[in-house]
Amino acid sequence: MKIIIYLISVFFAMFGSGCQRNENNLSIKTTDTDTIYKFSASFGESKIAQLQAYLNTALNSKVSFDHEGNQNIKLNDKDEFTLKSTAGLISINFDKKINSPAGYTKLKTLAAGIQNKLREDK
């Protein structure tokens, strides 16, 4: 009987720690070519509020992680990018052919800020 209780305890301990480790998974991918800049990240859902607050401040716009489709976000009067954000996932697409070099620089700064926020401890 003690062995069964011990095995059940070990099982729950392993299961519980596995769930916690999964929350800390972070994957970031960047593609930068002559014509496009793409940034994507998957992250633990505990980072959503922190990331959303950063984006709202950096973009001076309200960004939603509850939105199902793409959001076109303006960087300034002439530059914009496409943002897709859901719980635990963010994706940015920037077309260099139709946007300015200044907009590209601003977007790269934004992406670096996103990476920093996702890597921060709470």
Short mmCIF file of N, CA and C in Angstrom, two decimals:
data_model
loop_
_atom_site.label_atom_id
_atom_site.label_comp_id
_atom_site.label_asym_id
_atom_site.label_seq_id
_atom_site.Cartn_x
_atom_site.Cartn_y
_atom_site.Cartn_z
N MET A 1 0.82 -1.19 0.00
CA MET A 1 0.00 0.00 0.00
C MET A 1 0.87 1.26 0.00
N LYS A 2 1.95 1.25 0.78
CA LYS A 2 2.84 2.40 0.82
C LYS A 2 3.47 2.64 -0.55
N ILE A 3 3.76 1.58 -1.26
CA ILE A 3 4.37 1.71 -2.59
C ILE A 3 3.39 2.37 -3.55
N ILE A 4 2.14 2.01 -3.48
CA ILE A 4 1.12 2.60 -4.36
C ILE A 4 0.98 4.09 -4.07
N ILE A 5 0.93 4.45 -2.80
CA ILE A 5 0.82 5.86 -2.43
C ILE A 5 2.05 6.62 -2.90
N TYR A 6 3.22 6.01 -2.74
CA TYR A 6 4.46 6.63 -3.19
C TYR A 6 4.45 6.85 -4.71
N LEU A 7 4.03 5.84 -5.47
CA LEU A 7 3.99 5.96 -6.93
C LEU A 7 2.99 7.02 -7.39
N ILE A 8 1.87 7.08 -6.73
CA ILE A 8 0.88 8.11 -7.08
C ILE A 8 1.44 9.50 -6.78
N SER A 9 2.13 9.65 -5.65
CA SER A 9 2.74 10.94 -5.30
C SER A 9 3.79 11.35 -6.32
N VAL A 10 4.62 10.39 -6.73
CA VAL A 10 5.65 10.68 -7.73
C VAL A 10 5.00 11.07 -9.05
N PHE A 11 3.95 10.38 -9.45
CA PHE A 11 3.24 10.69 -10.69
C PHE A 11 2.72 12.12 -10.67
N PHE A 12 2.05 12.52 -9.59
CA PHE A 12 1.50 13.87 -9.51
C PHE A 12 2.60 14.92 -9.45
N ALA A 13 3.69 14.62 -8.79
CA ALA A 13 4.81 15.57 -8.75
C ALA A 13 5.40 15.78 -10.14
N MET A 14 5.56 14.70 -10.89
CA MET A 14 6.10 14.80 -12.25
C MET A 14 5.12 15.53 -13.16
N PHE A 15 3.84 15.21 -13.04
CA PHE A 15 2.82 15.86 -13.86
C PHE A 15 2.76 17.35 -13.58
N GLY A 16 2.79 17.72 -12.31
CA GLY A 16 2.74 19.13 -11.93
C GLY A 16 3.94 19.91 -12.39
N SER A 17 5.13 19.36 -12.28
CA SER A 17 6.32 20.08 -12.71
C SER A 17 6.39 20.15 -14.23
N GLY A 18 5.86 19.17 -14.91
CA GLY A 18 5.83 19.20 -16.38
C GLY A 18 4.94 20.32 -16.89
N CYS A 19 3.84 20.56 -16.24
CA CYS A 19 2.94 21.65 -16.64
C CYS A 19 3.60 23.00 -16.40
N GLN A 20 4.33 23.14 -15.31
CA GLN A 20 4.99 24.40 -15.03
C GLN A 20 6.10 24.68 -16.02
N ARG A 21 6.87 23.66 -16.37
CA ARG A 21 7.95 23.86 -17.33
C ARG A 21 7.40 24.26 -18.69
N ASN A 22 6.28 23.74 -19.07
CA ASN A 22 5.68 24.05 -20.36
C ASN A 22 5.29 25.52 -20.44
N GLU A 23 4.95 26.13 -19.33
CA GLU A 23 4.58 27.54 -19.29
C GLU A 23 5.78 28.43 -19.63
N ASN A 24 6.98 27.95 -19.39
CA ASN A 24 8.17 28.75 -19.61
C ASN A 24 8.76 28.57 -21.00
N ASN A 25 8.16 27.75 -21.83
CA ASN A 25 8.67 27.56 -23.18
C ASN A 25 8.56 28.85 -23.97
N LEU A 26 9.64 29.18 -24.65
CA LEU A 26 9.67 30.40 -25.46
C LEU A 26 10.33 30.05 -26.78
N SER A 27 9.67 30.38 -27.86
CA SER A 27 10.22 30.16 -29.19
C SER A 27 10.07 31.45 -29.98
N ILE A 28 11.19 31.95 -30.51
CA ILE A 28 11.18 33.19 -31.28
C ILE A 28 11.82 32.92 -32.64
N LYS A 29 11.17 33.41 -33.68
CA LYS A 29 11.71 33.25 -35.04
C LYS A 29 11.61 34.58 -35.77
N THR A 30 12.71 34.94 -36.43
CA THR A 30 12.75 36.18 -37.21
C THR A 30 13.23 35.87 -38.62
N THR A 31 12.56 36.44 -39.61
CA THR A 31 12.96 36.34 -41.00
C THR A 31 13.11 37.76 -41.53
N ASP A 32 14.28 38.06 -42.08
CA ASP A 32 14.56 39.40 -42.57
C ASP A 32 15.20 39.28 -43.96
N THR A 33 14.42 39.59 -45.00
CA THR A 33 14.92 39.52 -46.38
C THR A 33 14.90 40.92 -46.98
N ASP A 34 15.18 41.02 -48.25
CA ASP A 34 15.15 42.32 -48.93
C ASP A 34 13.74 42.91 -49.01
N THR A 35 12.72 42.05 -48.96
CA THR A 35 11.36 42.52 -49.17
C THR A 35 10.44 42.39 -47.97
N ILE A 36 10.77 41.53 -47.01
CA ILE A 36 9.88 41.34 -45.86
C ILE A 36 10.67 41.23 -44.57
N TYR A 37 9.97 41.53 -43.48
CA TYR A 37 10.47 41.28 -42.13
C TYR A 37 9.35 40.56 -41.41
N LYS A 38 9.64 39.37 -40.89
CA LYS A 38 8.65 38.60 -40.14
C LYS A 38 9.22 38.28 -38.77
N PHE A 39 8.37 38.40 -37.79
CA PHE A 39 8.72 38.08 -36.41
C PHE A 39 7.59 37.24 -35.84
N SER A 40 7.93 36.14 -35.20
CA SER A 40 6.90 35.35 -34.53
C SER A 40 7.46 34.79 -33.24
N ALA A 41 6.58 34.63 -32.27
CA ALA A 41 6.98 34.08 -30.98
C ALA A 41 5.81 33.30 -30.39
N SER A 42 6.15 32.18 -29.80
CA SER A 42 5.18 31.45 -28.98
C SER A 42 5.72 31.49 -27.55
N PHE A 43 4.82 31.65 -26.60
CA PHE A 43 5.24 31.90 -25.23
C PHE A 43 4.15 31.46 -24.27
N GLY A 44 4.49 31.40 -23.00
CA GLY A 44 3.52 31.04 -21.97
C GLY A 44 2.45 32.10 -21.81
N GLU A 45 1.24 31.67 -21.57
CA GLU A 45 0.11 32.60 -21.48
C GLU A 45 0.23 33.56 -20.31
N SER A 46 1.10 33.27 -19.34
CA SER A 46 1.28 34.18 -18.21
C SER A 46 1.93 35.49 -18.64
N LYS A 47 2.50 35.55 -19.84
CA LYS A 47 3.17 36.75 -20.34
C LYS A 47 2.23 37.68 -21.11
N ILE A 48 1.00 37.26 -21.35
CA ILE A 48 0.09 38.03 -22.20
C ILE A 48 -0.14 39.45 -21.68
N ALA A 49 -0.47 39.60 -20.42
CA ALA A 49 -0.78 40.93 -19.88
C ALA A 49 0.43 41.86 -19.97
N GLN A 50 1.60 41.33 -19.65
CA GLN A 50 2.83 42.13 -19.70
C GLN A 50 3.13 42.55 -21.14
N LEU A 51 2.99 41.62 -22.07
CA LEU A 51 3.26 41.91 -23.48
C LEU A 51 2.22 42.88 -24.05
N GLN A 52 0.97 42.69 -23.69
CA GLN A 52 -0.08 43.56 -24.19
C GLN A 52 0.12 44.99 -23.69
N ALA A 53 0.52 45.15 -22.44
CA ALA A 53 0.79 46.49 -21.90
C ALA A 53 1.95 47.14 -22.63
N TYR A 54 2.99 46.37 -22.92
CA TYR A 54 4.14 46.91 -23.66
C TYR A 54 3.72 47.37 -25.06
N LEU A 55 2.98 46.52 -25.77
CA LEU A 55 2.55 46.87 -27.14
C LEU A 55 1.64 48.09 -27.15
N ASN A 56 0.70 48.15 -26.20
CA ASN A 56 -0.21 49.30 -26.14
C ASN A 56 0.56 50.60 -25.94
N THR A 57 1.61 50.56 -25.11
CA THR A 57 2.42 51.75 -24.86
C THR A 57 3.31 52.06 -26.05
N ALA A 58 4.00 51.05 -26.57
CA ALA A 58 4.95 51.27 -27.66
C ALA A 58 4.27 51.74 -28.94
N LEU A 59 3.07 51.23 -29.19
CA LEU A 59 2.36 51.56 -30.42
C LEU A 59 1.34 52.69 -30.24
N ASN A 60 1.11 53.09 -29.00
CA ASN A 60 0.10 54.09 -28.70
C ASN A 60 -1.24 53.69 -29.31
N SER A 61 -1.53 52.40 -29.16
CA SER A 61 -2.73 51.82 -29.75
C SER A 61 -3.12 50.61 -28.91
N LYS A 62 -4.38 50.25 -28.94
CA LYS A 62 -4.84 49.07 -28.19
C LYS A 62 -4.67 47.82 -29.04
N VAL A 63 -3.89 46.88 -28.52
CA VAL A 63 -3.66 45.60 -29.18
C VAL A 63 -4.38 44.53 -28.38
N SER A 64 -5.13 43.67 -29.08
CA SER A 64 -5.90 42.64 -28.42
C SER A 64 -5.33 41.25 -28.72
N PHE A 65 -5.25 40.43 -27.69
CA PHE A 65 -4.86 39.04 -27.87
C PHE A 65 -6.08 38.14 -27.98
N ASP A 66 -7.27 38.73 -27.99
CA ASP A 66 -8.50 37.98 -28.16
C ASP A 66 -8.99 38.03 -29.60
N HIS A 67 -8.31 38.75 -30.43
CA HIS A 67 -8.71 38.98 -31.82
C HIS A 67 -8.36 37.74 -32.64
N GLU A 68 -9.30 37.23 -33.42
CA GLU A 68 -9.08 36.02 -34.22
C GLU A 68 -8.33 36.27 -35.52
N GLY A 69 -8.52 37.41 -36.13
CA GLY A 69 -7.91 37.67 -37.43
C GLY A 69 -6.68 38.55 -37.33
N ASN A 70 -6.24 39.02 -38.48
CA ASN A 70 -5.09 39.92 -38.54
C ASN A 70 -5.51 41.33 -38.17
N GLN A 71 -4.61 42.05 -37.53
CA GLN A 71 -4.84 43.45 -37.20
C GLN A 71 -3.81 44.27 -37.97
N ASN A 72 -4.25 45.27 -38.71
CA ASN A 72 -3.33 46.17 -39.39
C ASN A 72 -3.02 47.31 -38.43
N ILE A 73 -1.75 47.43 -38.07
CA ILE A 73 -1.32 48.41 -37.08
C ILE A 73 -0.47 49.48 -37.78
N LYS A 74 -0.80 50.74 -37.54
CA LYS A 74 -0.03 51.85 -38.12
C LYS A 74 1.13 52.21 -37.19
N LEU A 75 2.33 52.29 -37.77
CA LEU A 75 3.50 52.76 -37.03
C LEU A 75 3.54 54.28 -37.01
N ASN A 76 3.13 54.88 -38.12
CA ASN A 76 3.07 56.33 -38.28
C ASN A 76 2.07 56.60 -39.41
N ASP A 77 2.11 57.76 -40.02
CA ASP A 77 1.13 58.10 -41.06
C ASP A 77 1.22 57.23 -42.30
N LYS A 78 2.41 56.71 -42.62
CA LYS A 78 2.54 55.98 -43.89
C LYS A 78 2.98 54.53 -43.75
N ASP A 79 3.45 54.11 -42.59
CA ASP A 79 3.95 52.74 -42.42
C ASP A 79 3.00 51.93 -41.56
N GLU A 80 2.81 50.66 -41.94
CA GLU A 80 1.96 49.77 -41.16
C GLU A 80 2.45 48.34 -41.28
N PHE A 81 2.00 47.51 -40.36
CA PHE A 81 2.34 46.09 -40.39
C PHE A 81 1.13 45.29 -39.98
N THR A 82 1.19 43.99 -40.24
CA THR A 82 0.11 43.09 -39.88
C THR A 82 0.50 42.34 -38.62
N LEU A 83 -0.39 42.35 -37.66
CA LEU A 83 -0.16 41.68 -36.38
C LEU A 83 -1.23 40.63 -36.18
N LYS A 84 -0.80 39.44 -35.82
CA LYS A 84 -1.73 38.39 -35.41
C LYS A 84 -1.32 37.99 -34.01
N SER A 85 -2.25 38.08 -33.09
CA SER A 85 -1.94 37.76 -31.70
C SER A 85 -3.07 36.95 -31.10
N THR A 86 -2.72 35.84 -30.55
CA THR A 86 -3.65 35.00 -29.80
C THR A 86 -2.95 34.60 -28.51
N ALA A 87 -3.67 33.92 -27.65
CA ALA A 87 -3.09 33.51 -26.37
C ALA A 87 -1.84 32.66 -26.61
N GLY A 88 -0.69 33.20 -26.23
CA GLY A 88 0.56 32.46 -26.34
C GLY A 88 1.25 32.53 -27.69
N LEU A 89 0.77 33.40 -28.58
CA LEU A 89 1.37 33.49 -29.92
C LEU A 89 1.25 34.92 -30.44
N ILE A 90 2.34 35.40 -31.03
CA ILE A 90 2.32 36.70 -31.71
C ILE A 90 3.08 36.55 -33.02
N SER A 91 2.56 37.19 -34.05
CA SER A 91 3.18 37.14 -35.37
C SER A 91 3.08 38.53 -36.01
N ILE A 92 4.21 39.00 -36.55
CA ILE A 92 4.27 40.31 -37.19
C ILE A 92 4.79 40.14 -38.61
N ASN A 93 4.12 40.76 -39.57
CA ASN A 93 4.56 40.77 -40.97
C ASN A 93 4.68 42.22 -41.42
N PHE A 94 5.84 42.56 -41.98
CA PHE A 94 6.12 43.92 -42.43
C PHE A 94 6.64 43.85 -43.86
N ASP A 95 5.96 44.51 -44.77
CA ASP A 95 6.35 44.53 -46.18
C ASP A 95 7.27 45.72 -46.43
N LYS A 96 8.53 45.45 -46.70
CA LYS A 96 9.51 46.52 -46.92
C LYS A 96 9.28 47.26 -48.23
N LYS A 97 8.61 46.61 -49.18
CA LYS A 97 8.39 47.25 -50.48
C LYS A 97 7.43 48.43 -50.39
N ILE A 98 6.49 48.39 -49.46
CA ILE A 98 5.49 49.46 -49.38
C ILE A 98 5.68 50.35 -48.15
N ASN A 99 6.68 50.06 -47.33
CA ASN A 99 6.94 50.84 -46.12
C ASN A 99 8.32 51.48 -46.20
N SER A 100 8.54 52.48 -45.37
CA SER A 100 9.79 53.24 -45.40
C SER A 100 10.89 52.57 -44.57
N PRO A 101 12.14 52.92 -44.84
CA PRO A 101 13.24 52.43 -44.00
C PRO A 101 13.09 52.86 -42.54
N ALA A 102 12.55 54.03 -42.30
CA ALA A 102 12.32 54.49 -40.92
C ALA A 102 11.30 53.59 -40.21
N GLY A 103 10.26 53.18 -40.94
CA GLY A 103 9.27 52.27 -40.39
C GLY A 103 9.87 50.92 -40.07
N TYR A 104 10.75 50.45 -40.95
CA TYR A 104 11.46 49.18 -40.73
C TYR A 104 12.30 49.26 -39.45
N THR A 105 13.01 50.35 -39.27
CA THR A 105 13.84 50.53 -38.07
C THR A 105 12.97 50.54 -36.82
N LYS A 106 11.85 51.24 -36.89
CA LYS A 106 10.94 51.31 -35.74
C LYS A 106 10.37 49.93 -35.43
N LEU A 107 10.04 49.15 -36.46
CA LEU A 107 9.49 47.82 -36.23
C LEU A 107 10.54 46.87 -35.63
N LYS A 108 11.77 46.98 -36.08
CA LYS A 108 12.83 46.15 -35.50
C LYS A 108 13.04 46.49 -34.03
N THR A 109 12.94 47.75 -33.68
CA THR A 109 13.04 48.16 -32.28
C THR A 109 11.88 47.58 -31.48
N LEU A 110 10.69 47.61 -32.06
CA LEU A 110 9.52 47.03 -31.41
C LEU A 110 9.72 45.53 -31.18
N ALA A 111 10.21 44.82 -32.19
CA ALA A 111 10.43 43.38 -32.07
C ALA A 111 11.47 43.06 -31.00
N ALA A 112 12.52 43.88 -30.90
CA ALA A 112 13.53 43.69 -29.86
C ALA A 112 12.90 43.90 -28.48
N GLY A 113 12.02 44.87 -28.36
CA GLY A 113 11.31 45.11 -27.10
C GLY A 113 10.41 43.95 -26.73
N ILE A 114 9.73 43.37 -27.72
CA ILE A 114 8.88 42.19 -27.48
C ILE A 114 9.74 41.05 -26.95
N GLN A 115 10.88 40.81 -27.60
CA GLN A 115 11.77 39.74 -27.14
C GLN A 115 12.20 39.97 -25.70
N ASN A 116 12.57 41.20 -25.38
CA ASN A 116 12.99 41.51 -24.00
C ASN A 116 11.87 41.26 -23.01
N LYS A 117 10.65 41.67 -23.34
CA LYS A 117 9.52 41.45 -22.43
C LYS A 117 9.24 39.96 -22.24
N LEU A 118 9.35 39.19 -23.30
CA LEU A 118 9.08 37.76 -23.19
C LEU A 118 10.16 37.03 -22.40
N ARG A 119 11.36 37.55 -22.41
CA ARG A 119 12.47 36.91 -21.69
C ARG A 119 12.58 37.35 -20.24
N GLU A 120 11.88 38.43 -19.88
CA GLU A 120 11.91 38.93 -18.51
C GLU A 120 11.21 37.96 -17.57
N ASP A 121 11.73 37.92 -16.35
CA ASP A 121 10.99 37.23 -15.29
C ASP A 121 9.87 38.16 -14.86
N LYS A 122 8.83 37.60 -14.30
CA LYS A 122 7.69 38.42 -13.87
C LYS A 122 8.07 39.48 -12.92
#
